[in-house]
GROMACS .gro file of C-alpha atoms in nm:
model
   79
    1MET     CA    1   0.000  -0.026  -0.004
    2SER     CA    2   0.085   0.370  -0.027
    3THR     CA    3   0.257   0.618   0.214
    4VAL     CA    4   0.029   0.911   0.264
    5LEU     CA    5   0.110   1.244   0.450
    6LEU     CA    6  -0.174   1.358   0.654
    7THR     CA    7  -0.105   1.726   0.799
    8GLY     CA    8  -0.240   1.822   1.160
    9ALA     CA    9  -0.328   1.477   1.208
   10ASN     CA   10  -0.443   1.531   1.587
   11GLY     CA   11  -0.725   1.726   1.451
   12PHE     CA   12  -1.092   1.624   1.450
   13VAL     CA   13  -1.127   1.599   1.099
   14ALA     CA   14  -0.771   1.437   1.018
   15ALA     CA   15  -0.806   1.183   1.304
   16THR     CA   16  -1.115   1.024   1.115
   17ILE     CA   17  -0.927   1.060   0.790
   18LEU     CA   18  -0.634   0.898   0.987
   19ARG     CA   19  -0.831   0.566   1.105
   20LYS     CA   20  -0.971   0.535   0.746
   21LEU     CA   21  -0.651   0.536   0.571
   22LEU     CA   22  -0.513   0.285   0.821
   23GLU     CA   23  -0.809   0.062   0.789
   24ARG     CA   24  -0.752   0.096   0.419
   25GLY     CA   25  -0.395  -0.043   0.491
   26HIS     CA   26  -0.199   0.281   0.410
   27THR     CA   27   0.125   0.377   0.617
   28VAL     CA   28   0.049   0.745   0.744
   29VAL     CA   29   0.286   1.010   0.835
   30GLY     CA   30   0.105   1.242   1.050
   31THR     CA   31   0.214   1.598   1.126
   32VAL     CA   32   0.137   1.759   1.429
   33ARG     CA   33   0.286   2.098   1.595
   34SER     CA   34   0.456   1.902   1.905
   35GLU     CA   35   0.516   1.590   2.036
   36SER     CA   36   0.297   1.634   2.318
   37LYS     CA   37   0.027   1.645   2.025
   38THR     CA   38   0.080   1.260   1.931
   39THR     CA   39  -0.011   1.129   2.282
   40PHE     CA   40  -0.383   1.075   2.191
   41LEU     CA   41  -0.286   0.948   1.847
   42ARG     CA   42  -0.016   0.700   2.004
   43ASP     CA   43  -0.301   0.582   2.203
   44GLN     CA   44  -0.572   0.548   1.976
   45PHE     CA   45  -0.382   0.377   1.741
   46LYS     CA   46  -0.125   0.182   1.919
   47ALA     CA   47  -0.106  -0.108   1.716
   48ALA     CA   48  -0.055   0.102   1.426
   49VAL     CA   49   0.218   0.288   1.586
   50ASP     CA   50   0.365  -0.061   1.690
   51SER     CA   51   0.367  -0.187   1.339
   52ASP     CA   52   0.547   0.123   1.190
   53LYS     CA   53   0.230   0.174   0.986
   54LEU     CA   54   0.178   0.540   1.175
   55LYS     CA   55   0.462   0.780   1.232
   56PHE     CA   56   0.473   1.130   1.336
   57ALA     CA   57   0.660   1.438   1.200
   58ILE     CA   58   0.657   1.762   1.415
   59VAL     CA   59   0.612   2.078   1.208
   60ASP     CA   60   0.603   2.350   1.502
   61ASP     CA   61   0.531   2.652   1.250
   62ILE     CA   62   0.326   2.569   0.941
   63THR     CA   63   0.351   2.963   0.846
   64VAL     CA   64   0.708   2.935   0.825
   65PRO     CA   65   0.809   2.903   0.431
   66GLY     CA   66   0.930   2.546   0.385
   67ALA     CA   67   0.798   2.420   0.668
   68PHE     CA   68   0.716   2.071   0.550
   69ASP     CA   69   1.023   2.050   0.353
   70ALA     CA   70   1.196   1.820   0.592
   71VAL     CA   71   0.915   1.576   0.601
   72LEU     CA   72   0.883   1.563   0.250
   73ARG     CA   73   1.262   1.481   0.223
   74ALA     CA   74   1.244   1.240   0.510
   75TYR     CA   75   0.969   1.019   0.351
   76GLN     CA   76   0.853   0.909   0.013
   77PHE     CA   77   0.502   0.952  -0.056
   78ASP     CA   78   0.295   0.772  -0.303
   79VAL     CA   79  -0.060   1.020  -0.227
   0.00000   0.00000   0.00000
């Protein structure tokens, strides 16, 4: 399956999309603004985290030009 970048992964709508992507077998890299924002998602999607199907990238300020560049270089996304 493909690897998908999901920005704002801890948001209400994004968490629903995250669940659907994982159910369909995708690997997901979710961006959040701080490590503390991953706590809920790590608990809710423990199996996906443990199986490396869910990974997190910290993008603390999305308004900075190039804020997502490091994430885009670190992973190869299909979608």
